[in-house]
Coordinates of C-alpha atoms in Angstrom, one line a residue:
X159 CA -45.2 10.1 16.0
X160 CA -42.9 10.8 18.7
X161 CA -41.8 7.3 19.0
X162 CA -41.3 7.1 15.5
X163 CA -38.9 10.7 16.0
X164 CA -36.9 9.1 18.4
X165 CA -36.3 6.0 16.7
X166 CA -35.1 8.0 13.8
X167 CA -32.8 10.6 15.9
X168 CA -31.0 7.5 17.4
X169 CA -30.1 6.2 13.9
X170 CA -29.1 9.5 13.4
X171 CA -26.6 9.9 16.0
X172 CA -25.9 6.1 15.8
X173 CA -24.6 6.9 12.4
X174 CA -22.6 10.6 13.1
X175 CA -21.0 7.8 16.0
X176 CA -19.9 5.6 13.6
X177 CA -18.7 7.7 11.0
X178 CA -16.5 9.5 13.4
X179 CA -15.0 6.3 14.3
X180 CA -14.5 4.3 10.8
X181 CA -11.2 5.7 8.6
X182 CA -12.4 6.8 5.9
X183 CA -11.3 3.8 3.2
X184 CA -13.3 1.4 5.3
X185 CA -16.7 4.2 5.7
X186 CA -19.9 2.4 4.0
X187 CA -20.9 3.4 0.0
X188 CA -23.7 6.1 0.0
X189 CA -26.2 5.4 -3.4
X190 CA -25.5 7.7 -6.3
X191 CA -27.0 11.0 -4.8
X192 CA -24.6 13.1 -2.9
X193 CA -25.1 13.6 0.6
X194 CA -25.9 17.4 -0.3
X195 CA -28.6 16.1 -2.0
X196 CA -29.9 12.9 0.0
X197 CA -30.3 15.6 3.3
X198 CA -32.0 17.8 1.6
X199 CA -34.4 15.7 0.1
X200 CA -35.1 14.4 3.4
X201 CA -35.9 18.1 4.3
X202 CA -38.4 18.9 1.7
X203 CA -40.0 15.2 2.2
X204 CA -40.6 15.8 6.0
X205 CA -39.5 19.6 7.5
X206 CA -40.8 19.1 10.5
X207 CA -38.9 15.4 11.2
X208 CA -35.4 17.3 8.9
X209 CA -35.6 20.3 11.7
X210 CA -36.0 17.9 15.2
X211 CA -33.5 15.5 13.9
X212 CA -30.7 17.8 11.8
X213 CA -31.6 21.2 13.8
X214 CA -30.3 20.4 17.3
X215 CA -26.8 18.7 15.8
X216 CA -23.8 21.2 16.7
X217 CA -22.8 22.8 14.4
X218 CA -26.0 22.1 11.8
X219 CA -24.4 19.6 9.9
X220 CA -21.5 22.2 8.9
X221 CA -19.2 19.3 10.0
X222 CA -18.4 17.2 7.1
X223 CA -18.4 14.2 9.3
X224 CA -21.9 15.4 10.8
X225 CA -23.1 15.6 7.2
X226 CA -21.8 12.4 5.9
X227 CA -23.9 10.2 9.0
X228 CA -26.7 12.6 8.4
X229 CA -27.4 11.6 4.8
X230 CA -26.2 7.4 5.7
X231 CA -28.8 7.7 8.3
X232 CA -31.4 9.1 6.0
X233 CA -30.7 6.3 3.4
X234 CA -31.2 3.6 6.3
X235 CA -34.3 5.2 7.4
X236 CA -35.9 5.9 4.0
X237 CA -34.8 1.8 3.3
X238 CA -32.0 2.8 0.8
X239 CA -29.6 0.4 0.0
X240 CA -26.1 0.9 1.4
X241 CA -23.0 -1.4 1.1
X242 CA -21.6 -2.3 3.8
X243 CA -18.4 -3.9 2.7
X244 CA -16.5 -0.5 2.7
X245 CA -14.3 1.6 0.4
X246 CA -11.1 -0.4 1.1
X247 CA -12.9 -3.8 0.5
X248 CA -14.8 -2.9 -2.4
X249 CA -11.7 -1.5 -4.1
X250 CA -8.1 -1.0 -3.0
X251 CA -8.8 -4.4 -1.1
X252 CA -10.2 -6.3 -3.8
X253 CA -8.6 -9.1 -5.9
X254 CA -9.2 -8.4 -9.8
X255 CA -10.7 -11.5 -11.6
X256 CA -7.6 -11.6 -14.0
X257 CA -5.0 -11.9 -10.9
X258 CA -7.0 -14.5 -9.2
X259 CA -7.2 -16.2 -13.2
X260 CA -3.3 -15.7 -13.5
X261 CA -2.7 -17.5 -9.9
X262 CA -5.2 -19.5 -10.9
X263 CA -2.9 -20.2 -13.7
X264 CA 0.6 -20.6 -11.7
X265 CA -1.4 -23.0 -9.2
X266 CA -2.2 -25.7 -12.2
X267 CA 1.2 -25.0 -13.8
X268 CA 3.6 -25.9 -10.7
X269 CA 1.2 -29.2 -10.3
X270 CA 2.1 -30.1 -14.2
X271 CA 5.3 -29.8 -13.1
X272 CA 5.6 -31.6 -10.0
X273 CA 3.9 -34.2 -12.3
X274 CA 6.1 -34.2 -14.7
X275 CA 9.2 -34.4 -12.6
X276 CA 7.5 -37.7 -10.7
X277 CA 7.1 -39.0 -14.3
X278 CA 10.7 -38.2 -15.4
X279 CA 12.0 -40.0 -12.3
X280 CA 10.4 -42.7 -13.2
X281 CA 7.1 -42.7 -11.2
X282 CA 4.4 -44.4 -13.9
X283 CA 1.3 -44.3 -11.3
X284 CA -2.0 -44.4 -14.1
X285 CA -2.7 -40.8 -12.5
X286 CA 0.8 -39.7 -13.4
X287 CA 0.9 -40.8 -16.5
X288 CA -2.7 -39.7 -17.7
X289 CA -1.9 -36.1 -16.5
X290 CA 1.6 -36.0 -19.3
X291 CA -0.3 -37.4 -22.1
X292 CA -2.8 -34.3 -21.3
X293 CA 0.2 -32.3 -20.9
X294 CA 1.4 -33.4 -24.2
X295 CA -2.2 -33.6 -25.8
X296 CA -2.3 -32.4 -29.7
X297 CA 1.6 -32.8 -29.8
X298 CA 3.2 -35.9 -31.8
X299 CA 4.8 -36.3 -28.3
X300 CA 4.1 -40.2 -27.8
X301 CA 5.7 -41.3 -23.7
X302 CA 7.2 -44.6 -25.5
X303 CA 9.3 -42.3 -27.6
X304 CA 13.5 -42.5 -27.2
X305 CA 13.7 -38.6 -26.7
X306 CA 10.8 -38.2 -24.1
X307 CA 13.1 -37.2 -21.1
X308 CA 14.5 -34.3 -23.3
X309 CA 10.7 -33.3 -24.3
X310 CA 9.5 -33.5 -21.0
X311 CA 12.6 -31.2 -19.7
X312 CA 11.6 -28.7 -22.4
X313 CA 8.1 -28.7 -21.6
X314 CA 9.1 -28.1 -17.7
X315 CA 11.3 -25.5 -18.5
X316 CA 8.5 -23.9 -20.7
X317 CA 6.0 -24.0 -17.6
X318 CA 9.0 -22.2 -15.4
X319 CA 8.9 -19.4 -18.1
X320 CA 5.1 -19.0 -18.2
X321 CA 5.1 -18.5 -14.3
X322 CA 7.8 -16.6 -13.9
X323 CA 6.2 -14.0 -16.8
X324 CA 2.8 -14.5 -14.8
X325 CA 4.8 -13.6 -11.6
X326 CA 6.1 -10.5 -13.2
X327 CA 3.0 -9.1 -14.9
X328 CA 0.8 -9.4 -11.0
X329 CA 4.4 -7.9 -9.7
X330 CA 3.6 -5.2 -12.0
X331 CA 0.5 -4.3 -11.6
X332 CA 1.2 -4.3 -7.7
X333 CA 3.8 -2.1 -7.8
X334 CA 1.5 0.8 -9.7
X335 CA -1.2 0.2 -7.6
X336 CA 1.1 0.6 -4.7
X337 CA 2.8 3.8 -5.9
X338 CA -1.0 5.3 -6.8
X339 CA -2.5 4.4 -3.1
X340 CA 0.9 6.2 -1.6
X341 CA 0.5 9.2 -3.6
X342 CA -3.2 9.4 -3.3
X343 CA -2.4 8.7 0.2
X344 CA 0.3 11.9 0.4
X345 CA -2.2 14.5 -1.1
X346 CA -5.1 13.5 1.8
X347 CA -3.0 12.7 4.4
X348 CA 0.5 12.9 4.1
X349 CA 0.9 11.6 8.7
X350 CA -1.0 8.1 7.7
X351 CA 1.1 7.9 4.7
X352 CA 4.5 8.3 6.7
X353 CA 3.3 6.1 9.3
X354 CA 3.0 3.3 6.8
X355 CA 6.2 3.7 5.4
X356 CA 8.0 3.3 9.0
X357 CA 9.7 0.1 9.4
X358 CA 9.3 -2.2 12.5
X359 CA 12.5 -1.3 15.0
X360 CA 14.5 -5.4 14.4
X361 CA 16.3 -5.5 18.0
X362 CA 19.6 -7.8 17.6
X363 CA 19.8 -10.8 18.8
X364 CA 23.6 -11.0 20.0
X365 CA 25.4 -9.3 23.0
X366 CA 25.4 -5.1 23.6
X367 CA 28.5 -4.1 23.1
X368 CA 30.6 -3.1 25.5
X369 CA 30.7 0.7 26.7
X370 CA 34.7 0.7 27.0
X371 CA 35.6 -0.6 23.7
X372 CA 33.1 1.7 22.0
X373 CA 34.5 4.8 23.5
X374 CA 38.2 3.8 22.5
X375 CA 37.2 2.7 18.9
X376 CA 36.0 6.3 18.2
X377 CA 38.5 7.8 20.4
X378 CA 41.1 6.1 18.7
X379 CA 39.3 7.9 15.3
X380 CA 38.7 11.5 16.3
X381 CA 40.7 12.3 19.4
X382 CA 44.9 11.2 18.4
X383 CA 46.6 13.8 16.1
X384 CA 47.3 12.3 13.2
X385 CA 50.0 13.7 10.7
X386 CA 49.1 13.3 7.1
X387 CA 51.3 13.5 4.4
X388 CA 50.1 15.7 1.3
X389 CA 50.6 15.0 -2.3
X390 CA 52.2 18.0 -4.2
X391 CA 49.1 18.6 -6.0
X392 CA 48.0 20.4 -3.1
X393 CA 50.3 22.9 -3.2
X394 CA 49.5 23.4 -7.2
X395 CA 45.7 24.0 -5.9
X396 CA 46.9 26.8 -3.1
X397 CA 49.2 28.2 -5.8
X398 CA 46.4 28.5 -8.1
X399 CA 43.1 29.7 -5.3
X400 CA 45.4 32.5 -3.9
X401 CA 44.1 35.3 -5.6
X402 CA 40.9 34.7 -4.8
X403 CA 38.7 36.7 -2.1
X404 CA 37.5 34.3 1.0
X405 CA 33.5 34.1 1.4
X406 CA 32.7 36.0 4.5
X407 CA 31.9 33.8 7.2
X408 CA 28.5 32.6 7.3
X409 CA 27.1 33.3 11.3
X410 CA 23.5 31.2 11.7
X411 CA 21.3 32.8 14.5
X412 CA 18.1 31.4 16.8
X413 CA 16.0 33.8 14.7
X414 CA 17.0 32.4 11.6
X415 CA 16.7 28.5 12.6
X416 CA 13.2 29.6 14.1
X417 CA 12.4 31.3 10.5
X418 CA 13.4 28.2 8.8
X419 CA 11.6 25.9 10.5
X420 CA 8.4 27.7 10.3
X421 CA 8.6 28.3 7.0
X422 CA 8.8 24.4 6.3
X423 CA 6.1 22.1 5.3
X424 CA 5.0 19.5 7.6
X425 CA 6.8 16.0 8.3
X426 CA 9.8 17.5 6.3
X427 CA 12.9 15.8 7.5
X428 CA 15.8 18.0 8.4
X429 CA 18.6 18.7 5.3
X430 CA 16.3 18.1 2.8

């Protein structure tokens, strides 16, 4: 019995070890039954095993990570079955069988037309040729026909249409899936989101330029006096804005910066 205690303890910490150190998207699928519910059927099966193995955990499984590799290492001990190929995989990951059917699709259309081009330019291989007269199969297209470059040209440019609508319908749905994953993403964990949306720093490839003529460019810009000359619309405009009272000037202390920034919500850039 005590054997069989400590075998079951170190699948229990085996699997609090590994659920602290798996994101969450890529974490195994429990069964059905909550984890509420799988550790405390394990308690009522077998109090004495549920107090060695969950009583001596800090924090009695009050941690949801704690409780979460409690009940996955109750369904491996009690034999329950548990995927293993993760939130991410089993989901966000996934392909759907109608995008793999539409590449499918766009894969066997750009061959028709790469055959059809070879035929058009005159290539009349047997394999060529039996692939256009299954393109044009339960047409009155005949190949020995006057017009069949303009039918093949029209049948081409039909192909290009059907991919490029196939193109935009997967460009579609990957946008929305996109958008849902970020704002899913923002309400659990708005850092990870942020982090994602970061873009790689692209170093240039051509000389640094030189300190001097940097400094006289934008000295050249802010430092001369420069005398501009006014439109007489201007003085209509002061004409007009003299009767009216100046704001009072506007002083911004420490305490009120300090005020603002507290008051802010996290990973909120400044001016917005």
């Amino acid at each position: 019995m005590e054997l069989e205690l400590e075998h079951m303890r170190s699948i229990l910490d085996e699997a609090i070890v590994e659920t602290r150190s798996t994101p969450l998207e890529n974490r195994p699928r429990l069964p059905p039954h909550s984890p509420k519910q799988a550790e405390s059927g394990y308690r009522e099966g077998s109090q004495p095993n549920a107090g060695y193995l969950f009583g001596s955990q800090p924090g009695p499984l009050r941690d949801g990570l704690n409780f979460f590799g409690a009940a996955l290492a109750v369904c491996r001990i009690i034999g329950a079955k548990v995927s293993t190929a993760g939130r991410a995989t089993g989901y966000s990951s996934a392909i759907p069988a109608w995008r793999r059917r539409i590449e499918e699709r766009i894969a066997k259309a750009r061959a028709l037309i790469g055959r059809l081009i070879c035929f058009r330019s005159g290539n009349n291989r047997p394999r060529i040729v039996r692939t256009v007269r299954m393109a044009f199969a339960g047409t009155n297209v005949s190949l020995s026909q006057p017009d069949i470059t303009q039918k093949l040209t029209e049948r081409i440019d039909d192909l290009k249409q059907r991919i490029a609508a196939w193109g935009k319908r997967i460009r579609r749905y990957t946008e929305r899936s996109t958008r849902f994953n970020q704002n899913r993403l923002f309400q659990s964990d708005q850092k990870r989101l942020y982090e994602s949306l970061e873009r790689p720093m692209v170093s240039g490839t051509g000389p640094a330029p030189n300190q001097a003529d940097t400094v006289a460019f934008w000295r050249g810009l802010w430092s001369e006096q420069v005398n501009h000359s006014e439109g007489p619309w201007t003085e209509v405009v002061a004409s007009q804005c003299v009767g009216i009272t100046p704001m009072d000037p506007v002083i911004i202390t420490p305490d009120d910066v300090a005020e603002a920034v507290r008051r802010a919500p996290n990973w909120k850039k400044s001016g917005a």
